[in-house]
CSV table of C-alpha atoms and ligand atoms in Angstrom, one decimal:
chain,number,residue,atom,x,y,z
Y,214,UNK,CA,-0.1,0.0,-0.1
Y,215,UNK,CA,1.8,3.6,-1.0
Y,216,UNK,CA,2.7,5.8,1.4
Y,217,UNK,CA,0.6,8.6,0.0
Y,218,UNK,CA,-3.0,6.5,-0.4
Y,219,UNK,CA,-2.2,5.4,3.6
Y,220,UNK,CA,-1.9,9.1,4.1
Y,221,UNK,CA,-5.2,10.4,2.4
Y,222,UNK,CA,-7.6,7.7,3.8
Y,223,UNK,CA,-5.8,8.5,7.6
Y,224,UNK,CA,-6.5,12.0,6.7
Y,225,UNK,CA,-10.0,10.9,5.9
Y,226,UNK,CA,-10.0,9.3,9.1
Y,227,UNK,CA,-9.1,12.2,11.2
Y,228,UNK,CA,-11.9,14.0,10.7
Y,229,UNK,CA,-15.2,11.8,9.2
Y,230,UNK,CA,-18.0,13.1,8.5
Y,231,UNK,CA,-21.9,12.4,8.7
Y,232,UNK,CA,-20.8,9.7,11.2
Y,233,UNK,CA,-23.7,8.0,13.1
Y,234,UNK,CA,-27.5,7.4,12.4
Y,235,UNK,CA,-29.9,10.0,10.8
Y,236,UNK,CA,-32.8,10.0,13.3
Y,237,UNK,CA,-35.9,10.1,11.2
Y,238,UNK,CA,-34.5,9.0,7.6
Y,239,UNK,CA,-36.2,8.6,4.6
Y,240,UNK,CA,-34.1,5.8,3.1
Y,241,UNK,CA,-32.2,2.6,5.7
Y,242,UNK,CA,-29.5,0.5,3.9
Y,243,UNK,CA,-27.1,-2.4,5.1
Y,244,UNK,CA,-24.7,-4.2,3.0
Y,245,UNK,CA,-21.7,-6.5,4.8
Y,246,UNK,CA,-18.9,-8.1,2.5
Y,247,UNK,CA,-18.9,-11.7,3.2
Y,248,UNK,CA,-15.2,-12.0,2.4
Y,249,UNK,CA,-14.1,-9.5,5.1
Y,250,UNK,CA,-16.8,-9.3,7.2
Y,251,UNK,CA,-16.9,-5.2,7.2
Y,252,UNK,CA,-20.5,-3.9,6.9
Y,253,UNK,CA,-21.5,-0.7,6.5
Y,254,UNK,CA,-24.7,0.9,7.0
Y,255,UNK,CA,-26.1,4.7,5.6
Y,256,UNK,CA,-29.5,6.8,6.4
Y,257,UNK,CA,-30.6,9.2,4.1
Y,258,UNK,CA,-33.4,11.9,4.1
Y,259,UNK,CA,-34.4,13.5,1.4
Y,260,UNK,CA,-36.0,17.1,1.2
Y,261,UNK,CA,-37.9,18.8,-2.1
Y,262,UNK,CA,-35.9,21.0,-4.1
Y,263,UNK,CA,-37.4,23.6,-7.3
Y,264,UNK,CA,-39.4,20.4,-7.3
Y,265,UNK,CA,-37.4,17.6,-7.1
Y,266,UNK,CA,-36.5,15.3,-4.2
Y,267,UNK,CA,-32.8,15.5,-3.8
Y,268,UNK,CA,-30.5,14.4,-1.0
Y,269,UNK,CA,-30.7,16.6,2.1
Y,270,UNK,CA,-28.2,14.4,4.1
Y,271,UNK,CA,-26.8,11.5,4.5
Y,272,UNK,CA,-24.5,9.9,7.0
Y,273,UNK,CA,-23.1,6.6,7.6
Y,274,UNK,CA,-22.2,3.4,10.5
Y,275,UNK,CA,-19.3,1.1,9.6
Y,276,UNK,CA,-18.2,-1.6,11.1
Y,277,UNK,CA,-15.1,-2.0,8.3
Y,278,UNK,CA,-11.8,-0.7,7.5
Y,279,UNK,CA,-10.7,2.5,7.7
Y,280,UNK,CA,-10.9,2.8,3.4
Y,281,UNK,CA,-14.6,1.8,3.3
Y,282,UNK,CA,-15.3,4.5,6.4
Y,283,UNK,CA,-13.2,6.7,4.6
Y,284,UNK,CA,-14.8,6.1,1.4
Y,285,UNK,CA,-18.2,6.7,3.5
Y,286,UNK,CA,-17.5,9.7,4.4
Y,287,UNK,CA,-16.3,11.3,0.9
Y,288,UNK,CA,-19.4,9.5,-0.3
Y,289,UNK,CA,-22.0,11.1,2.1
Y,290,UNK,CA,-21.0,14.5,1.1
Y,291,UNK,CA,-21.0,13.8,-2.7
Y,292,UNK,CA,-24.4,12.3,-2.9
Y,293,UNK,CA,-25.7,15.6,-1.2
Y,294,UNK,CA,-28.2,17.7,-3.9
Y,295,UNK,CA,-28.6,14.4,-5.6
Y,296,UNK,CA,-31.7,12.4,-6.4
Y,297,UNK,CA,-31.7,9.1,-5.3
Y,298,UNK,CA,-31.4,8.1,-9.5
Y,299,UNK,CA,-28.5,10.5,-10.0
Y,300,UNK,CA,-26.9,8.9,-6.4
Y,301,UNK,CA,-27.2,5.7,-7.7
Y,302,UNK,CA,-26.2,6.4,-11.4
Y,303,UNK,CA,-22.5,7.1,-9.1
Y,304,UNK,CA,-19.9,4.1,-8.7
Y,305,UNK,CA,-17.5,3.4,-5.5
Y,306,UNK,CA,-14.3,5.0,-7.7
Y,307,UNK,CA,-16.0,7.8,-7.4
Y,308,UNK,CA,-16.8,8.3,-3.8
Y,309,UNK,CA,-13.0,7.6,-3.4
Y,310,UNK,CA,-11.6,9.6,-5.5
Y,311,UNK,CA,-10.1,12.0,-3.3
Y,312,UNK,CA,-8.3,8.7,-1.8
Y,313,UNK,CA,-6.1,8.6,-5.1
Y,314,UNK,CA,-5.9,5.5,-7.0
Y,315,UNK,CA,-7.1,2.5,-4.8
Y,316,UNK,CA,-4.5,-0.6,-4.4
Y,317,UNK,CA,-6.5,-3.9,-5.8
Y,318,UNK,CA,-7.1,-5.1,-2.1
Y,319,UNK,CA,-8.9,-2.1,-1.6
Y,320,UNK,CA,-11.4,-1.6,-4.1
Y,321,UNK,CA,-14.3,-3.7,-2.6
Y,322,UNK,CA,-14.4,-1.3,0.3
Y,323,UNK,CA,-15.2,1.4,-2.1
Y,324,UNK,CA,-18.0,-1.2,-3.5
Y,325,UNK,CA,-19.7,-1.8,0.2
Y,326,UNK,CA,-20.7,2.2,0.1
Y,327,UNK,CA,-22.1,1.4,-3.5
Y,328,UNK,CA,-24.1,-1.1,-2.3
Y,329,UNK,CA,-25.0,0.4,1.1
Y,330,UNK,CA,-26.1,3.6,-0.8
Y,331,UNK,CA,-27.9,1.2,-3.3
Y,332,UNK,CA,-30.0,-1.1,-0.8
Y,333,UNK,CA,-30.5,2.3,0.7
Y,334,UNK,CA,-32.0,4.3,-3.0
Y,335,UNK,CA,-33.5,1.8,-4.9
Y,336,UNK,CA,-36.6,1.4,-3.7
Y,337,UNK,CA,-36.6,5.1,-3.9
Y,338,UNK,CA,-35.5,5.7,-7.6
Y,339,UNK,CA,-37.1,9.0,-8.9
Y,340,UNK,CA,-40.2,7.9,-7.6
Y,341,UNK,CA,-41.2,9.7,-4.1
Y,342,UNK,CA,-39.8,8.6,-1.3
Y,343,UNK,CA,-42.4,6.8,1.0
Y,344,UNK,CA,-41.2,7.7,5.2
Y,345,UNK,CA,-41.3,4.4,6.4
Y,346,UNK,CA,-41.6,4.0,9.9
Y,347,UNK,CA,-38.2,3.0,11.6
Y,348,UNK,CA,-39.2,2.9,15.6
Y,349,UNK,CA,-39.0,-1.1,15.0
Y,350,UNK,CA,-34.8,-0.1,13.8
Y,351,UNK,CA,-32.4,-1.0,16.1
Y,352,UNK,CA,-30.3,2.3,16.7
Y,353,UNK,CA,-26.8,0.4,15.6
Y,354,UNK,CA,-25.1,-2.0,13.8
Y,355,UNK,CA,-24.3,-3.7,16.9
Y,356,UNK,CA,-28.1,-3.4,18.2
Y,357,UNK,CA,-29.2,-5.0,14.7
Y,358,UNK,CA,-27.0,-8.3,15.2
Y,359,UNK,CA,-27.6,-8.7,18.9
Y,360,UNK,CA,-31.7,-8.9,17.4
Y,361,UNK,CA,-31.9,-12.8,17.3
Y,362,UNK,CA,-34.8,-12.3,14.6
Y,363,UNK,CA,-33.8,-10.2,11.7
Y,364,UNK,CA,-37.7,-9.9,10.9
Y,365,UNK,CA,-38.5,-8.5,13.9
Y,366,UNK,CA,-35.7,-6.2,13.9
Y,367,UNK,CA,-37.1,-4.4,10.9
Y,368,UNK,CA,-33.6,-5.1,9.8
Y,369,UNK,CA,-32.2,-6.1,6.5
Y,370,UNK,CA,-28.8,-7.3,5.8
Y,371,UNK,CA,-27.8,-8.0,2.4
Y,372,UNK,CA,-24.1,-9.6,1.6
Y,373,UNK,CA,-22.5,-8.4,-1.5
Y,374,UNK,CA,-21.5,-10.7,-3.7
Y,375,UNK,CA,-17.3,-11.3,-4.4
Y,376,UNK,CA,-16.7,-8.4,-7.1
Y,377,UNK,CA,-19.3,-6.8,-6.1
Q,195,LIG,FE1,-13.5,-4.9,3.7
Q,195,LIG,FE2,-12.3,-2.9,3.4
Q,195,LIG,S1,-10.8,-4.6,3.7
Q,195,LIG,S2,-14.6,-3.6,3.0
């Protein structure tokens, strides 16, 4: 791993933005990578702007590596002001472009971010976002994992296929 890449990740990690649960989120997506065991959840809140439903705020929580956290931190900023469809069109490499070229072993980390956003935003698309009740959803990833029954927790964890 290059020193440049590591120093950019370390800088992004030093002050990650948009970390933690977003109360009253309109959409939530959680994914895991079965190979490395890392997991990421995103929360997205929309607003109306010039007749479009755009992302007002987004946040994340991760049981993941530094690269996934750094990329998620960058991604939450990059998707602000975009529609769900526009954010869905973005790829993991775009989220992490400020980190510079990723080592091959770290490319999947950005896919985790892309996957979590896909899980959150795909049901929304261009249609008006329903405002689901998340009152039954656990507050944190740890809470979610501690729930013995996924259906009761209201949380769906999606494991990405290798190469995603
Ligand atoms: Fe798995 Fe980074 S090592 S997400």
